[in-house]
Amino acid sequence: MVLSHTPYHRVLALRSSAYRATPYKLVGTIPANLGSTLPNITELVIGGNQFEGQIPNSLANASNLQTLDIRSNLFSGHIPSLGLLSELKMLDLGTNMLQAGDWTFLSSLTNCPQLKSLSLDFNGFEGKIPISIGNLSKSLEELHLMANQLTGDIPSEIGKLTGLTVITLGMNGLTGHIPDTLQNLQNLSVLSLSKNKLSGEIPQSIGKLEQLTELHLRENELTGRIPTSLAGCKNLVQLNLSSNSFHGSIPQELFSISTLSISLDLSNNQLTGDIPMEIGKLINLNSLSISNNQLSGEIPSNLGNCLLLQSLHLEANFLNGHIPSSLINLRGIVEMDLSQNNLSGEIPEFFGSFSSLKILNLSFNNLIGPVPKGGVFDNSSAVCIQGNNKLCASSPMLQLPLCVESPSKRKKTPYIFAILVPVTTIVIITMACLITILLKKRYKARQPINQSLKQFKSFSYHDLFKATYGFSSSNIIGSGRFGLVYRGYIESDVSIVAIKVFRLDQFGAPNNFIAECEAFRNIRHRNLIRVISLCSTFDPAGNEFKALILEHMANGNLESWLHPKRNKQIPKEPLSLASRLSIAMDIAVALDYLHNQCSPPLVHCDLKPSNVLLDDEMVAHVSDFGLAKFLYNDSSMASSTSYSMAGPRGSIGYIAPEYAMGCKISFEGDIYSYGIILLEMITGMYPTDEMFTDGMNLHKMVLSAIPHKITEILEPSLTKDYLGEDRDHELVELTMCTVMQLAELGLRCTVTLPKDRPKIKDVYTEIISIQSMFSALNN
């Protein structure tokens, strides 16, 4: 574009954001006269580039500007006065090197009556938050000031901003008390004050914030008792009070917040007394940590009612008694730490049957008897049991005395044999095992190549090190439980790839690598992520190294497009209904291939938007086969354990309900996940959204809205694009028909009983029909 020939007065928007991983980032400075040159501009979105210098004062002349987003650049200096921008709704200056100066710019924003979102996080602002913040627009909904160098008190005037739904002030040096005026913010959903130096008690008035879903107060200097009034925050899904100086008992009222589902963290305080039996009411809780306190008494048996627990930390307390048998109900537990207590009795054998359990720490208690066999106990690096002097084991790998006889049948043995024989046996077997492990180590590291993907060219560690510029953090484009995904440039092929590096110190990562290798060996389809090569070797330090080299998807994953507000590093343009239809069809095609054309058939087991990747033409590719399982038609070809479930398999919100009850994996489980994705695509709501409480879920919400209230639950961009006043009546009606068809298909896929869900071939056929009708009507 030649700027000298551009009709500037007609430019209404300038977007050049580069949030997603791409080598094409713009550099330079913004012209000083930009605001005067483009007086009618309404949007300036240039986030995720490498612009530097100061924000030009001339932007104040662009009086129609509604959105100013320069996040994630290199801007420095002071922020100019923007008070003339009376139409401004969103101002995002986060992740730069800006300074506040005398905070004059903040005072000027009081003249922006429509301002809804103000983001100044991750900059270099110093000093106190000015009391003039209370004069900002009452329509302000989001205020982000975290990760600066702010000091002093939180001004009580912040309580005047009654429209606020999100406040993030964490990672600063704020002092003083939490202002009582926060009780005025009745719309507040997220309050994050973590990693400051706040002192005093939590005000009782916090309990009046009934809409609060997240409260983060960790790593402060707060004291006193945990207020019982927190029970008034009846929509909380996440509560973190860790690393403070709270004392006294845990209020039982806290466990009446049935919506707590993501996490409850009270660790690293000075709490005393018993763990209340009411803890069993938190049946939706995923993570619980009350470690490093001074709690006493027994582990309550009602803890077994928390069926969705994946992480349990009770370590470093004074708990006593036996490990309750009711914990057998925690079939989906992934990590459990009960160490550094006074627990007694034997280790429950059912821990060995937990297929999802990857970390078990029972060290430094008073446990006795034999260590169970199977499951997590077969991996000595996954179990910590030292400091229990009366335990014995059937294997020397656990570094315990061998259980020669059961206690009930133990006979008197000469002292020399009772000591010498077990010790000698342990030494000999341990030496043999160590030698065997050392000899087999390098063979095992390369085994997946020989058995699963030997047809692919193998890359060396040096190749990938060079491709990712030394595995630079700037090249990271994704992360998960088992590793990181880097963007890499392969010089020999002159191509950009995605390199998934497995963190082999994470329990389950080696098996995850093998599972993906096995899946990729058997599948190949245009709507499945394509494996280019692999690397299974050792790094220069002699550590085992495993990676997969995959196609690079230029447009990220589907989740980042469906929820742009929660994923600010991606483009903010919403997906059109046509794009959503096309993506839905691509996923259906991929599932049809896995279920009906693979030999043997494959069940994905973890279908969700973050595992649906989009290429440069927005074609969807299903990825992440670490949990996938082959289903054999001939039962003799595989044991039943190869496809049975001993706990939830997949991701919360997308996992089929029958999996949580121990049912076998099935095609119907993938259909359920697909249906949830369909409903999420038309509503824009996560299936784990905080609004889904008291038995309500995404399926029930959509069901209750059909047919007459469907527009009330649709994703806003759909109603804006297709139901506006400037659209003709016929097109509006036909568009609504398309949305209704998608909603009804999603509902049929997500019914509770697996047998009532449609087959993927029927789903695929219906999606094609819906898309064909929509395309014909929209042309």
mmCIF file of N, CA, C and O in Angstrom, residues 153-160 176-186 188 191 193 199 201-209 227 229:
data_model
loop_
_atom_site.group_PDB
_atom_site.id
_atom_site.type_symbol
_atom_site.label_atom_id
_atom_site.label_comp_id
_atom_site.label_asym_id
_atom_site.label_seq_id
_atom_site.Cartn_x
_atom_site.Cartn_y
_atom_site.Cartn_z
ATOM 1 N N ASP A 153 -1.491 1.388 49.469
ATOM 2 C CA ASP A 153 -2.775 0.738 49.681
ATOM 3 C C ASP A 153 -3.570 0.615 48.374
ATOM 4 O O ASP A 153 -3.349 1.365 47.418
ATOM 5 N N ILE A 154 -4.501 -0.313 48.395
ATOM 6 C CA ILE A 154 -5.516 -0.362 47.338
ATOM 7 C C ILE A 154 -6.536 0.721 47.680
ATOM 8 O O ILE A 154 -7.158 0.668 48.746
ATOM 9 N N PRO A 155 -6.702 1.721 46.827
ATOM 10 C CA PRO A 155 -7.599 2.831 47.195
ATOM 11 C C PRO A 155 -9.041 2.360 47.390
ATOM 12 O O PRO A 155 -9.552 1.569 46.597
ATOM 13 N N SER A 156 -9.655 2.842 48.448
ATOM 14 C CA SER A 156 -11.045 2.459 48.722
ATOM 15 C C SER A 156 -11.983 2.948 47.632
ATOM 16 O O SER A 156 -13.072 2.403 47.440
ATOM 17 N N GLU A 157 -11.533 3.959 46.884
ATOM 18 C CA GLU A 157 -12.362 4.513 45.805
ATOM 19 C C GLU A 157 -12.652 3.505 44.709
ATOM 20 O O GLU A 157 -13.552 3.714 43.890
ATOM 21 N N ILE A 158 -11.899 2.408 44.679
ATOM 22 C CA ILE A 158 -12.150 1.393 43.663
ATOM 23 C C ILE A 158 -13.553 0.818 43.809
ATOM 24 O O ILE A 158 -14.135 0.293 42.859
ATOM 25 N N GLY A 159 -14.114 0.941 44.997
ATOM 26 C CA GLY A 159 -15.463 0.453 45.245
ATOM 27 C C GLY A 159 -16.539 1.246 44.548
ATOM 28 O O GLY A 159 -17.709 0.833 44.530
ATOM 29 N N LYS A 160 -16.165 2.388 43.948
ATOM 30 C CA LYS A 160 -17.146 3.180 43.193
ATOM 31 C C LYS A 160 -17.406 2.608 41.802
ATOM 32 O O LYS A 160 -18.400 2.965 41.164
ATOM 33 N N GLY A 176 -1.079 -2.687 53.099
ATOM 34 C CA GLY A 176 -2.325 -2.279 53.736
ATOM 35 C C GLY A 176 -3.369 -3.381 53.706
ATOM 36 O O GLY A 176 -3.074 -4.543 53.426
ATOM 37 N N HIS A 177 -4.599 -3.011 54.028
ATOM 38 C CA HIS A 177 -5.693 -3.974 54.130
ATOM 39 C C HIS A 177 -6.479 -4.068 52.823
ATOM 40 O O HIS A 177 -6.441 -3.162 51.990
ATOM 41 N N ILE A 178 -7.207 -5.156 52.679
ATOM 42 C CA ILE A 178 -8.155 -5.291 51.567
ATOM 43 C C ILE A 178 -9.318 -4.343 51.847
ATOM 44 O O ILE A 178 -9.952 -4.435 52.904
ATOM 45 N N PRO A 179 -9.602 -3.395 50.954
ATOM 46 C CA PRO A 179 -10.628 -2.389 51.267
ATOM 47 C C PRO A 179 -12.019 -3.007 51.418
ATOM 48 O O PRO A 179 -12.432 -3.852 50.618
ATOM 49 N N ASP A 180 -12.714 -2.543 52.430
ATOM 50 C CA ASP A 180 -14.070 -3.036 52.698
ATOM 51 C C ASP A 180 -15.051 -2.605 51.608
ATOM 52 O O ASP A 180 -16.108 -3.217 51.437
ATOM 53 N N THR A 181 -14.673 -1.564 50.850
ATOM 54 C CA THR A 181 -15.581 -1.043 49.821
ATOM 55 C C THR A 181 -15.762 -1.993 48.647
ATOM 56 O O THR A 181 -16.633 -1.766 47.796
ATOM 57 N N LEU A 182 -14.957 -3.053 48.598
ATOM 58 C CA LEU A 182 -15.130 -4.021 47.509
ATOM 59 C C LEU A 182 -16.514 -4.654 47.544
ATOM 60 O O LEU A 182 -16.979 -5.188 46.530
ATOM 61 N N GLN A 183 -17.165 -4.614 48.700
ATOM 62 C CA GLN A 183 -18.503 -5.199 48.811
ATOM 63 C C GLN A 183 -19.514 -4.504 47.900
ATOM 64 O O GLN A 183 -20.577 -5.060 47.600
ATOM 65 N N ASN A 184 -19.161 -3.292 47.433
ATOM 66 C CA ASN A 184 -20.069 -2.557 46.551
ATOM 67 C C ASN A 184 -20.086 -3.123 45.130
ATOM 68 O O ASN A 184 -20.976 -2.805 44.342
ATOM 69 N N LEU A 185 -19.095 -3.951 44.812
ATOM 70 C CA LEU A 185 -18.956 -4.449 43.442
ATOM 71 C C LEU A 185 -19.752 -5.739 43.289
ATOM 72 O O LEU A 185 -19.199 -6.839 43.212
ATOM 73 N N GLN A 186 -21.040 -5.617 43.231
ATOM 74 C CA GLN A 186 -21.924 -6.776 43.236
ATOM 75 C C GLN A 186 -21.870 -7.599 41.959
ATOM 76 O O GLN A 186 -22.394 -8.712 41.916
ATOM 77 N N LEU A 188 -18.889 -8.387 40.594
ATOM 78 C CA LEU A 188 -17.523 -8.880 40.521
ATOM 79 C C LEU A 188 -17.489 -10.396 40.419
ATOM 80 O O LEU A 188 -18.086 -11.110 41.224
ATOM 81 N N LEU A 191 -11.513 -11.756 41.418
ATOM 82 C CA LEU A 191 -10.721 -10.845 42.235
ATOM 83 C C LEU A 191 -9.378 -11.505 42.498
ATOM 84 O O LEU A 191 -9.286 -12.524 43.192
ATOM 85 N N LEU A 193 -5.609 -10.764 43.916
ATOM 86 C CA LEU A 193 -4.706 -9.880 44.650
ATOM 87 C C LEU A 193 -3.446 -10.619 45.087
ATOM 88 O O LEU A 193 -2.735 -10.187 45.981
ATOM 89 N N SER A 199 -1.921 -7.048 54.294
ATOM 90 C CA SER A 199 -1.944 -7.524 55.670
ATOM 91 C C SER A 199 -3.348 -7.391 56.244
ATOM 92 O O SER A 199 -4.288 -6.980 55.556
ATOM 93 N N GLU A 201 -6.903 -8.795 58.139
ATOM 94 C CA GLU A 201 -7.829 -9.903 57.923
ATOM 95 C C GLU A 201 -8.613 -9.715 56.634
ATOM 96 O O GLU A 201 -8.741 -8.601 56.118
ATOM 97 N N ILE A 202 -9.141 -10.813 56.131
ATOM 98 C CA ILE A 202 -10.083 -10.729 55.007
ATOM 99 C C ILE A 202 -11.363 -10.108 55.538
ATOM 100 O O ILE A 202 -11.936 -10.610 56.510
ATOM 101 N N PRO A 203 -11.827 -9.012 54.965
ATOM 102 C CA PRO A 203 -13.055 -8.398 55.485
ATOM 103 C C PRO A 203 -14.257 -9.330 55.350
ATOM 104 O O PRO A 203 -14.411 -10.020 54.337
ATOM 105 N N GLN A 204 -15.083 -9.354 56.380
ATOM 106 C CA GLN A 204 -16.286 -10.187 56.347
ATOM 107 C C GLN A 204 -17.179 -9.836 55.161
ATOM 108 O O GLN A 204 -17.908 -10.680 54.630
ATOM 109 N N SER A 205 -17.082 -8.578 54.721
ATOM 110 C CA SER A 205 -17.961 -8.112 53.645
ATOM 111 C C SER A 205 -17.692 -8.792 52.310
ATOM 112 O O SER A 205 -18.519 -8.716 51.402
ATOM 113 N N ILE A 206 -16.537 -9.464 52.181
ATOM 114 C CA ILE A 206 -16.254 -10.183 50.934
ATOM 115 C C ILE A 206 -17.373 -11.184 50.637
ATOM 116 O O ILE A 206 -17.693 -11.474 49.480
ATOM 117 N N GLY A 207 -17.962 -11.714 51.694
ATOM 118 C CA GLY A 207 -19.021 -12.694 51.532
ATOM 119 C C GLY A 207 -20.265 -12.164 50.848
ATOM 120 O O GLY A 207 -21.144 -12.950 50.456
ATOM 121 N N LYS A 208 -20.346 -10.855 50.673
ATOM 122 C CA LYS A 208 -21.507 -10.278 49.996
ATOM 123 C C LYS A 208 -21.375 -10.326 48.471
ATOM 124 O O LYS A 208 -22.315 -9.978 47.765
ATOM 125 N N LEU A 209 -20.211 -10.730 47.993
ATOM 126 C CA LEU A 209 -19.985 -10.781 46.542
ATOM 127 C C LEU A 209 -20.500 -12.113 46.009
ATOM 128 O O LEU A 209 -19.727 -13.055 45.744
ATOM 129 N N PRO A 227 -12.718 -16.125 57.195
ATOM 130 C CA PRO A 227 -14.075 -15.709 57.577
ATOM 131 C C PRO A 227 -15.149 -16.699 57.116
ATOM 132 O O PRO A 227 -15.113 -17.196 55.991
ATOM 133 N N SER A 229 -18.008 -15.891 56.483
ATOM 134 C CA SER A 229 -18.865 -15.201 55.512
ATOM 135 C C SER A 229 -18.536 -15.568 54.074
ATOM 136 O O SER A 229 -19.327 -15.303 53.173
#
